[in-house]
Short mmCIF file of C-alpha atoms in Angstrom, two decimals:
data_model
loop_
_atom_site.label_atom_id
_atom_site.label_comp_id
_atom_site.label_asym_id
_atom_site.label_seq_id
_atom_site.Cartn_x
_atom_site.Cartn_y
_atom_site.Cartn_z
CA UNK A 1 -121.62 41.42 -21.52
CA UNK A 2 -122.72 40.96 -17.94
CA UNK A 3 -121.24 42.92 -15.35
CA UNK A 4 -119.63 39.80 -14.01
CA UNK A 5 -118.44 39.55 -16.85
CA UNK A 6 -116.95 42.85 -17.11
CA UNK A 7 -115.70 43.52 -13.46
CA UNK A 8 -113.78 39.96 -13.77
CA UNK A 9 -112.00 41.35 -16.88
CA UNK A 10 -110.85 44.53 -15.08
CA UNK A 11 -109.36 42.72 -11.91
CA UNK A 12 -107.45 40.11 -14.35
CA UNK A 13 -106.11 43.16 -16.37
CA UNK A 14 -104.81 44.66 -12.60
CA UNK A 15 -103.05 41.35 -12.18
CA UNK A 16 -101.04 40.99 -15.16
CA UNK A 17 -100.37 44.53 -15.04
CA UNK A 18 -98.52 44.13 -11.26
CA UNK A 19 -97.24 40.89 -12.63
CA UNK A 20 -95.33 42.32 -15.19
CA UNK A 21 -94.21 45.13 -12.84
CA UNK A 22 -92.49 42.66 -10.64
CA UNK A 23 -90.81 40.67 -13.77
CA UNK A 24 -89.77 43.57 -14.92
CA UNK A 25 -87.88 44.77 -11.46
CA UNK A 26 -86.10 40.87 -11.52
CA UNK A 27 -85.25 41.33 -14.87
CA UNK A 28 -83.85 44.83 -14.40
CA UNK A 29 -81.69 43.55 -11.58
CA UNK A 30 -80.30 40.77 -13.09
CA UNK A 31 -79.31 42.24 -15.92
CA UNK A 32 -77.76 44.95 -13.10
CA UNK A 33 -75.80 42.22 -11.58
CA UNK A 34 -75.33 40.24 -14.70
CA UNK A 35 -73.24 43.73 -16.23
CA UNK A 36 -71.06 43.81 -13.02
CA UNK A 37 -69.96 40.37 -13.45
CA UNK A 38 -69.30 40.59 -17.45
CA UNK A 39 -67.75 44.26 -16.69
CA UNK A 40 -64.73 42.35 -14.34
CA UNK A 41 -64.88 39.43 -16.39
CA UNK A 42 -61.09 40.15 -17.45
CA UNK A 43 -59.80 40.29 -13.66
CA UNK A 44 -61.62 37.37 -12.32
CA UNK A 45 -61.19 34.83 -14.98
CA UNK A 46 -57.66 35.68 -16.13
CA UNK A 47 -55.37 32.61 -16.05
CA UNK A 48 -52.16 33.80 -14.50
CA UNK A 49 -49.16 33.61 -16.94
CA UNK A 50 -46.15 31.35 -16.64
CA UNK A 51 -43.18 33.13 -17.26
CA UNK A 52 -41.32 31.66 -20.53
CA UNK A 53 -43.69 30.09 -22.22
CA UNK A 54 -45.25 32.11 -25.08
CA UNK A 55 -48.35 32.95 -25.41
CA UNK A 56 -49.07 31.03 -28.81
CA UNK A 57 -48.62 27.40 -27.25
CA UNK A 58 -51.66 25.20 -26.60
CA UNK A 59 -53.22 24.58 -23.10
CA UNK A 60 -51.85 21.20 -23.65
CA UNK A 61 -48.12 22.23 -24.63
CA UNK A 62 -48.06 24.77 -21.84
CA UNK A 63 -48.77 21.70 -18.89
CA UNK A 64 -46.61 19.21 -20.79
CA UNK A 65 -44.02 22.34 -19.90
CA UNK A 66 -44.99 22.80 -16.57
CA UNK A 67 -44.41 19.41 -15.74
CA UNK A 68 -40.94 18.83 -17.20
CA UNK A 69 -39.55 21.67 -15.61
CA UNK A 70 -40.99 20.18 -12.71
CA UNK A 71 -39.60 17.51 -12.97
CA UNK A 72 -35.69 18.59 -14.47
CA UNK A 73 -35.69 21.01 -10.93
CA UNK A 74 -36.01 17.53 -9.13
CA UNK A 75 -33.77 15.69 -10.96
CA UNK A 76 -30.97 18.34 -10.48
CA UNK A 77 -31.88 18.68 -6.70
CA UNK A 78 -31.43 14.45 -6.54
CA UNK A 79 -28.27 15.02 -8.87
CA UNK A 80 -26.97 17.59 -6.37
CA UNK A 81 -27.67 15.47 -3.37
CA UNK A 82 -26.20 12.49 -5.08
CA UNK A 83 -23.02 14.52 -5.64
CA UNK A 84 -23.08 15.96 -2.15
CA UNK A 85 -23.08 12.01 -1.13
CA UNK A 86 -20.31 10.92 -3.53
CA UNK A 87 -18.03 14.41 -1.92
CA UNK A 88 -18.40 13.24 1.64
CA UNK A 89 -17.99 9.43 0.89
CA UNK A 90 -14.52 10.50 -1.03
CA UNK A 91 -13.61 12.75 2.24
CA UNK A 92 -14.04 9.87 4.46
CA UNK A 93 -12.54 7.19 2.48
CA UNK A 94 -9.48 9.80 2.25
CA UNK A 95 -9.75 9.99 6.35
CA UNK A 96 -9.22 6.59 6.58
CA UNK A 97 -6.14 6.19 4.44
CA UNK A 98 -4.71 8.90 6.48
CA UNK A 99 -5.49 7.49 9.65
CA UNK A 100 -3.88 3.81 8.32
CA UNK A 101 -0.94 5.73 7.12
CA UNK A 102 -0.82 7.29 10.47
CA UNK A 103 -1.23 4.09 12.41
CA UNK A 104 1.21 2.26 10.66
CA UNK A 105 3.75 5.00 10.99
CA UNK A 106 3.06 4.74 15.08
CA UNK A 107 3.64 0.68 14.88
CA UNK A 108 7.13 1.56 13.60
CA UNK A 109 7.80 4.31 16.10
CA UNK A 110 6.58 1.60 18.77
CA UNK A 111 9.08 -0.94 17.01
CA UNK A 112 11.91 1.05 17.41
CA UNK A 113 11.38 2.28 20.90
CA UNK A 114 10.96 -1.18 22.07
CA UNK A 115 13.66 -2.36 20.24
CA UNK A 116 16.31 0.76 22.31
CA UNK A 117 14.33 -0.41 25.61
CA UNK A 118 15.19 -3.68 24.80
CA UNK A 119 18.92 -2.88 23.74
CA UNK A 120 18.97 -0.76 27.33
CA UNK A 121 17.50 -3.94 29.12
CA UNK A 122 20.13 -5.98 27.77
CA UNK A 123 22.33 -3.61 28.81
CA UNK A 124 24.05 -3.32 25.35
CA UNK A 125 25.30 -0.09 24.49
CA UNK A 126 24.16 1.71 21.68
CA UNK A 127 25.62 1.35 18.13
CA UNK A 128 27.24 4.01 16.01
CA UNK A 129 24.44 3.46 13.65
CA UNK A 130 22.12 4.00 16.13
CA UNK A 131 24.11 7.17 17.19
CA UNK A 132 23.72 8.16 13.45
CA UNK A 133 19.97 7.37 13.59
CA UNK A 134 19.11 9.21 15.97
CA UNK A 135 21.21 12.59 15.10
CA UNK A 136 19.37 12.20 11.70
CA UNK A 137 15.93 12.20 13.11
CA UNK A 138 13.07 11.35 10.79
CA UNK A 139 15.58 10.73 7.51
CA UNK A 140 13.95 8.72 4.95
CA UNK A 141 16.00 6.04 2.79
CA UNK A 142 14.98 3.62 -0.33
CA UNK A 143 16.16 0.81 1.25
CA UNK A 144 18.27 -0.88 3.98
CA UNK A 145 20.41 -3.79 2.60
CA UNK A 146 21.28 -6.54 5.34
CA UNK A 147 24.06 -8.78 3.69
CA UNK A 148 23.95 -11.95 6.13
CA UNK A 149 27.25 -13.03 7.18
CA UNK A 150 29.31 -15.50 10.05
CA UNK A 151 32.54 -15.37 11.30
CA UNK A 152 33.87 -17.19 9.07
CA UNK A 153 33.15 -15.85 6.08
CA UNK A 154 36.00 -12.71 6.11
CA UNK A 155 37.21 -13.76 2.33
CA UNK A 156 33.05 -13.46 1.01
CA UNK A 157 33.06 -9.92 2.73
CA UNK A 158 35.93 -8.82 1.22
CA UNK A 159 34.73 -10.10 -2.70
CA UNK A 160 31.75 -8.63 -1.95
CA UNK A 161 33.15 -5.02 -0.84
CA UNK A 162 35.97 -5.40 -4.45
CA UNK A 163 32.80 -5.73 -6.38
CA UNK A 164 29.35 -4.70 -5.92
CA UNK A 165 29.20 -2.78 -2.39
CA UNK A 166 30.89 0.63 -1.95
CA UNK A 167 33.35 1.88 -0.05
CA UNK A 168 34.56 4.12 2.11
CA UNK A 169 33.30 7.62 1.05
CA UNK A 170 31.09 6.38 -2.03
CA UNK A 171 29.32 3.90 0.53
CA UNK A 172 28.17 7.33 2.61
CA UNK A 173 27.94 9.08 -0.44
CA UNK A 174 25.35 6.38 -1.64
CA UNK A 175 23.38 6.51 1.62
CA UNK A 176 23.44 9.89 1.43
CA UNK A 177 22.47 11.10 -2.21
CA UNK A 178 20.67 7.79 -3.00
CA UNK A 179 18.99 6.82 0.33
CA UNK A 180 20.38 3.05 0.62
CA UNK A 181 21.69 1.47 3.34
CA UNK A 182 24.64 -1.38 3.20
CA UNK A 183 25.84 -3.40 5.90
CA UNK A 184 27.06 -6.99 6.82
CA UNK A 185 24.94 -8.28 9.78
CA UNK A 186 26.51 -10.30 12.08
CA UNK A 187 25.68 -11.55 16.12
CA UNK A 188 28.16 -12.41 18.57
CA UNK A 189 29.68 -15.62 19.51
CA UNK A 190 29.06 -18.20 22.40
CA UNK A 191 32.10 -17.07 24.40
CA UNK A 192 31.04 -13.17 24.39
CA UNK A 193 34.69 -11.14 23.88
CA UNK A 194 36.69 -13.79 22.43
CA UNK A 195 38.67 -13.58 19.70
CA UNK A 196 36.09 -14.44 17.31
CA UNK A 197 33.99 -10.86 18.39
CA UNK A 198 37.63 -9.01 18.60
CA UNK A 199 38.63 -9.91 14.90
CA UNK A 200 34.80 -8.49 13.91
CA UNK A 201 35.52 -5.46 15.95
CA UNK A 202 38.73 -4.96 14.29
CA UNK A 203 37.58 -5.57 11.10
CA UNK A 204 34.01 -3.02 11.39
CA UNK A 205 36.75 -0.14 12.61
CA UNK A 206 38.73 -0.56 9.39
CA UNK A 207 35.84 -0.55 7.32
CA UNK A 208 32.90 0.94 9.27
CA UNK A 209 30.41 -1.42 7.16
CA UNK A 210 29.10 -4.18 9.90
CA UNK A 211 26.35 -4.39 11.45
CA UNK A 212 26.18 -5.98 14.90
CA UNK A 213 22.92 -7.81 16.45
CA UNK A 214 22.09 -9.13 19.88
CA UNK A 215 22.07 -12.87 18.73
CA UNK A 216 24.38 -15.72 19.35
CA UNK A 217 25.72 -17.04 15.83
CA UNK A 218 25.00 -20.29 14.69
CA UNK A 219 23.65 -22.45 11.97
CA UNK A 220 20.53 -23.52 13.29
CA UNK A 221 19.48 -20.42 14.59
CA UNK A 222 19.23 -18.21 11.19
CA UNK A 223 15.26 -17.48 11.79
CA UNK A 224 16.27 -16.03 15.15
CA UNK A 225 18.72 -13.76 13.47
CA UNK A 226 16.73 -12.47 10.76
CA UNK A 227 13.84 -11.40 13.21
CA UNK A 228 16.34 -9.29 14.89
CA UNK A 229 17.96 -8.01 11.81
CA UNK A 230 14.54 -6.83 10.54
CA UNK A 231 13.84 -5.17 14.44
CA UNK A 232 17.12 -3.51 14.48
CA UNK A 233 17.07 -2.22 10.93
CA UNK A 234 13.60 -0.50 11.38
CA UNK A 235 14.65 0.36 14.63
CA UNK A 236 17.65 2.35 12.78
CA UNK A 237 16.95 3.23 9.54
CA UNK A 238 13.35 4.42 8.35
CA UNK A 239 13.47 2.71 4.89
CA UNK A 240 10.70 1.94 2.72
CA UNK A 241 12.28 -1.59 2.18
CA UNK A 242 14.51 -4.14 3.96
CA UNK A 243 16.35 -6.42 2.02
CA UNK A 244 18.03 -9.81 3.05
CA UNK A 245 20.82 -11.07 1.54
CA UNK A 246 23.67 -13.47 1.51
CA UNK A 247 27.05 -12.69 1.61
CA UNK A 248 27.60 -15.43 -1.13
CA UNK A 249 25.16 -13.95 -4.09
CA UNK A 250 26.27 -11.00 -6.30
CA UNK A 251 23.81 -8.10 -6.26
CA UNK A 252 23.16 -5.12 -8.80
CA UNK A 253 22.47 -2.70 -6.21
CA UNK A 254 20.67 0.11 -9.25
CA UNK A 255 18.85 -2.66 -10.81
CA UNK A 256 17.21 -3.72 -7.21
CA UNK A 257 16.44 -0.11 -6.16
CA UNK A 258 14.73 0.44 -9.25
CA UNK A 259 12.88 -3.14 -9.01
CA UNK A 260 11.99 -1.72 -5.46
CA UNK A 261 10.73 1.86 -6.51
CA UNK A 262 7.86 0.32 -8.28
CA UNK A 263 6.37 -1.11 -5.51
CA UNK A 264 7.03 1.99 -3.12
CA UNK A 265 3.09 3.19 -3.44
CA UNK A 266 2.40 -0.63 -1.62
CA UNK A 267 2.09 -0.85 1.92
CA UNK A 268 2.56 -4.59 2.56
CA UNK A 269 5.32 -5.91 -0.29
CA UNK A 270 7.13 -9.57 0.23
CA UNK A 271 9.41 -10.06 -3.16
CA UNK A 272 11.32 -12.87 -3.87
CA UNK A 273 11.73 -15.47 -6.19
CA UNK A 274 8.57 -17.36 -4.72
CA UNK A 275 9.14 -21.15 -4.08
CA UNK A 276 6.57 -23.88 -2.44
CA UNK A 277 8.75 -26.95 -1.93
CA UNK A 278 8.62 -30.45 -0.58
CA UNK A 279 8.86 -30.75 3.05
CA UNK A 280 11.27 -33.05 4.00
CA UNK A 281 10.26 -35.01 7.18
CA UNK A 282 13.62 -37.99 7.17
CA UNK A 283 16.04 -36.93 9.52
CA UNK A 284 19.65 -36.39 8.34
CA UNK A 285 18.78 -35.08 4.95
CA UNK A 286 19.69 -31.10 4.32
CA UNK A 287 16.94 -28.89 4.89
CA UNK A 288 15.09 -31.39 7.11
CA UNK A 289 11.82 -30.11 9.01
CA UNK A 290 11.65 -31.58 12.72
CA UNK A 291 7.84 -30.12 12.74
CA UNK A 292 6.95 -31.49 9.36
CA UNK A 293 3.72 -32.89 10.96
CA UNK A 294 2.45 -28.99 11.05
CA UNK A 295 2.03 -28.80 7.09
CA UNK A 296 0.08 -32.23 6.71
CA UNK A 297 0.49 -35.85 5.32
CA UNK A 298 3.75 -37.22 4.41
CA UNK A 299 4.67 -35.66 0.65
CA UNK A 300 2.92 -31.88 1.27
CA UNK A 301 4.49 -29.04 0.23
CA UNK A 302 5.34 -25.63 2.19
CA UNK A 303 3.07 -22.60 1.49
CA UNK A 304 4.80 -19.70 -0.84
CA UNK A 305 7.49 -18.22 0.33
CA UNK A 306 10.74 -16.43 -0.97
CA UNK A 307 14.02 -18.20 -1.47
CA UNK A 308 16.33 -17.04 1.19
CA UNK A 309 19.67 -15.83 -0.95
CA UNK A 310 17.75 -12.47 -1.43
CA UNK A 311 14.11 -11.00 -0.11
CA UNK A 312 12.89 -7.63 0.24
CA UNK A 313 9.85 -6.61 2.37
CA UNK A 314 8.45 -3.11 3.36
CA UNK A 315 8.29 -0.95 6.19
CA UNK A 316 5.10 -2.41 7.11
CA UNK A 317 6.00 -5.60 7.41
CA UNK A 318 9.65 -5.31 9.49
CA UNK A 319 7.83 -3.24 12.20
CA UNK A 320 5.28 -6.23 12.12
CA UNK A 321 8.26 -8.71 13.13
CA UNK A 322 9.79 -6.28 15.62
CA UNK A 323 6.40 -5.49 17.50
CA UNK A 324 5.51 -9.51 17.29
CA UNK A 325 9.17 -10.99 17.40
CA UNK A 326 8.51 -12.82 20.63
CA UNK A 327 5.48 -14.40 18.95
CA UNK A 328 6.74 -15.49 16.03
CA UNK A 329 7.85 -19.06 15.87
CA UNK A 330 10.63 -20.30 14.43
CA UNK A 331 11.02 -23.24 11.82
CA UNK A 332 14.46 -25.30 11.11
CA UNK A 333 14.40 -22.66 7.84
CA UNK A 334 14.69 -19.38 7.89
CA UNK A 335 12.82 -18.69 4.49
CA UNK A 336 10.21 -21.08 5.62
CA UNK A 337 9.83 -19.01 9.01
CA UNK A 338 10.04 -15.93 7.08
CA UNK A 339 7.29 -17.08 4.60
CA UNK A 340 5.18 -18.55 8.00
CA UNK A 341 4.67 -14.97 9.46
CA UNK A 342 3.21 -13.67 6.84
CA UNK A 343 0.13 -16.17 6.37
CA UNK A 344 -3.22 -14.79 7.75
CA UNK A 345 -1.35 -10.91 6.74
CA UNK A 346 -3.00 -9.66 3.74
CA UNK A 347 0.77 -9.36 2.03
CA UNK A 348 1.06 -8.96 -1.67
CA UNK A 349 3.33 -11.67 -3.00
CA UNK A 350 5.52 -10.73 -5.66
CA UNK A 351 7.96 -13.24 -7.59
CA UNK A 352 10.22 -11.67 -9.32
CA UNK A 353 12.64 -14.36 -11.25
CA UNK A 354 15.19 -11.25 -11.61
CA UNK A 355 16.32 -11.77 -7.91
CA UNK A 356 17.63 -15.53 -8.81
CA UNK A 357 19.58 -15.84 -12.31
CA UNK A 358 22.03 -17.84 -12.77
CA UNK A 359 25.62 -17.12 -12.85
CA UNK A 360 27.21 -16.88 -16.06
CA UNK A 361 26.45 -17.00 -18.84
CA UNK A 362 22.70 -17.05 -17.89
CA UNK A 363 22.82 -13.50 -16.23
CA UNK A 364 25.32 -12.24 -19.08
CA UNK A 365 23.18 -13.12 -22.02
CA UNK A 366 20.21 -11.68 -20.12
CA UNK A 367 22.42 -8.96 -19.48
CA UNK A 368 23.12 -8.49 -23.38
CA UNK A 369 19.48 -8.68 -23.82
CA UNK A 370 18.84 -5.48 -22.17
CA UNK A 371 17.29 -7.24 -18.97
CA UNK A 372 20.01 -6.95 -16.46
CA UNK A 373 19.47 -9.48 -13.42
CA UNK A 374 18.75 -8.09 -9.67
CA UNK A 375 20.88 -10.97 -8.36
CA UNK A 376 22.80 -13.55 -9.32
CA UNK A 377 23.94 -17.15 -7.69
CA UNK A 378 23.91 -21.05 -8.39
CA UNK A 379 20.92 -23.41 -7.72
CA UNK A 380 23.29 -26.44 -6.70
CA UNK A 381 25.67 -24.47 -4.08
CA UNK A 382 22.46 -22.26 -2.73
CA UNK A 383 24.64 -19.18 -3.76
CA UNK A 384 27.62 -18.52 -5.97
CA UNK A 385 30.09 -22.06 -5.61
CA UNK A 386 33.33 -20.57 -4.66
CA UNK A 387 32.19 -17.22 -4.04
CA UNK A 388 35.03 -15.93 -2.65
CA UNK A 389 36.95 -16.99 -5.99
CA UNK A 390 34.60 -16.39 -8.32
CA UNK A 391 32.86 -13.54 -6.72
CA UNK A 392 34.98 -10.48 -9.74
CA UNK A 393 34.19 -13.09 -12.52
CA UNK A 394 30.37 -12.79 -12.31
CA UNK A 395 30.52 -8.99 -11.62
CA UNK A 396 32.79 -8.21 -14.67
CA UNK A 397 30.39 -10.47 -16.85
CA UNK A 398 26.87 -9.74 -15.40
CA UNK A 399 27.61 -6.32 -13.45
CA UNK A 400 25.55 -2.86 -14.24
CA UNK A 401 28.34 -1.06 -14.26
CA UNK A 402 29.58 1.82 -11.65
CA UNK A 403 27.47 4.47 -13.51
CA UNK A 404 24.31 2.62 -13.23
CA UNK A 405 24.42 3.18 -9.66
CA UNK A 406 25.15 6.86 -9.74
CA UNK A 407 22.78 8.09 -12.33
CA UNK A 408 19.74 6.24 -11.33
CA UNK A 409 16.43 8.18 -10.29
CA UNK A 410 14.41 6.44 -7.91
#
């Protein structure tokens, strides 16, 4: 072997041999570093664990959990927010009914002041009633029972006080234990003093059950009178109702506070036995309408309104006629004027066929039937024919009885 040979061999053993020396050193260290890395293996790689969820469950099963608790905590956050809505929604809504209740409660307060400044302007003294009103302060009654009446009608009054309106002590008695209110409402006449207001005086002193208005008596003017009836009585008496009546119809005064009672919870109540009838535009026939051209062509009818023998309305409504009574116009009919104020209100209409039977024997087999009649009077008279005659007849045969009265709850 040539020395060329030979000396090449020796320098390509030196190489490998510091080859392998440096291979060796990078092998050395990486497994150094690769031992660190496998030695913490368990604190840097760890998953952390979720808290209830064992440890058997698949990867899968464990984010499928993840996610609907996820999701149920945002449902019951939206849930709670929705209820939080619903809580204040129901707290305002309850605001507001106490704020209308409040606001209606300040139109009748305004009613009856303006009706005393009124009475002071007129320079009309002040009634007992009022006297009685005002010593009683805020007392709260059922209902305040207006029985229309005229001069002329003594003999109805005194049917009506032998048969369905107490007396005397009962009559206080009734205002006091039951909370209803009875009088006969009655103006004055043309010549103020004369003997027509004397004999009223007279007869209110003996009997202490009339009520007198600021109005001048008189057919035609029967809207005027019941817009100050209604003023007055609210101005008086704070009622839930206030009922209209004619001195010519026989009433079951238990049977119509009941009837009543039911609608108490109601804030704007008309009831009535609910009519729409022709209006009747020829001149000299009963009933005729001088503004007939107001409701249409020849042959219309009236809107609904209440017959006027008997109507109730609530609180509401009265201290709507006394705070708008100069407003309000007047038709030739009072139940038609009546009926006219209330259009454009948002009044509940309620017909009630109880407050218009017949006189015997239609309200006395009702009666027998267990469905006693609020009030009773004939179609072809417009109350009971002969009332003053025949007034005890119908209240023997289609009364409630005197217990009725006393016993009731309302």
């Amino acid at each position: 072997m040539s020395w060329k040979s030979r000396g090449g061999g020796g320098l390509e053993s030196a190489s490998k041999n510091l080859v392998s020396k440096k291979w060796t050193i990078l092998i050395c260290f990486g497994c150094f570093c690769t031992g660190i890395l496998f030695s913490d293996s368990n604190r840097m790689w760890t998953v952390p664990e979720v808290k209830d969820i064992p440890r058997g469950m698949d990867g899968e099963e464990e984010k499928l959990k993840l996610i609907s608790e996820g999701c149920d905590t945002v449902h019951k956050d939206a849930k709670r927010e929705r209820e939080d809505i619903f809580g204040e929604v129901s707290k305002t809504h309850h605001a507001i009914q106490t704020l209308d209740k409040t606001v209606s409660n300040l139109e009748m307060e305004l009613a009856a002041a303006k009706a005393a400044q009124e009475s002071i302007i007129n320079g009309s003294p002040l009634s007992d009633d009022s006297k009685i009103s005002e010593s009683s302060g805020k007392r709260k009654y059922l209902m305040v029972v207006g029985i229309n009446t005229a001069f002329s009608s003594r003999k109805r009054r005194d049917s009506v006080r032998a048969t369905w309106m107490p007396q005397g002590e009962k009559r206080k008695k009734l205002e006091e234990e039951k909370g209803i209110v009875m009088r006969f409402v009655i103006g004055h006449s043309a010549t103020s003093g004369g003997i027509l207001d004397r004999a009223i005086e007279a007869e209110d002193k003996r009997h202490g059950d009339i009520l007198r208005l600021e109005h001048v008596e008189g057919y035609l003017e029967l809207s005027a009178k019941t817009k100050i009836f209604f003023a007055t009585a609210v101005a008086l008496w704070n009622a839930d109702f206030y009922v209209k009546v004619d001195d010519d119809v026989h009433v079951n005064i238990a049977t119509l506070g009941a009837t009543l009672a039911r609608h108490r919870s109601k804030p704007r109540v008309y009831i009535g036995c609910m009519k729409s009838g022709p209006v009747l535009a020829q001149k000299g026939v009963r009933y005729h309408e001088p503004e007939y051209w107001k409701f249409g062509g020849e042959g219309n009818k009236y809107f609904r309104h209440a017959t006027g023998q008997i109507y109730a309305i609530s609180k509401d409504l009265a201290s709507y006629i006394s705070i708008n009574q100069h407003m309000l116009h007047k038709y030739a009919n009072e139940d038609v004027s009546l009926g006219s104020w209330f259009i454009g209100l948002d009044v509940e209409h309620i017909d009630d066929r109880r407050l218009c039977c017949g006189t015997p024997p239609d309200c006395e087999w009702k009666a027998q039937a267990g469905n006693v009649c609020v009030a009773s009077f004939d179609w072809s008279c417009s109350g009971i024919c002969k009332s003053s005659e025949r007034m005890k007849e119908v209240h023997r045969r289609c009364g409630e009885g005197e217990n009725a009265l006393w016993n009731a709850v309302f």
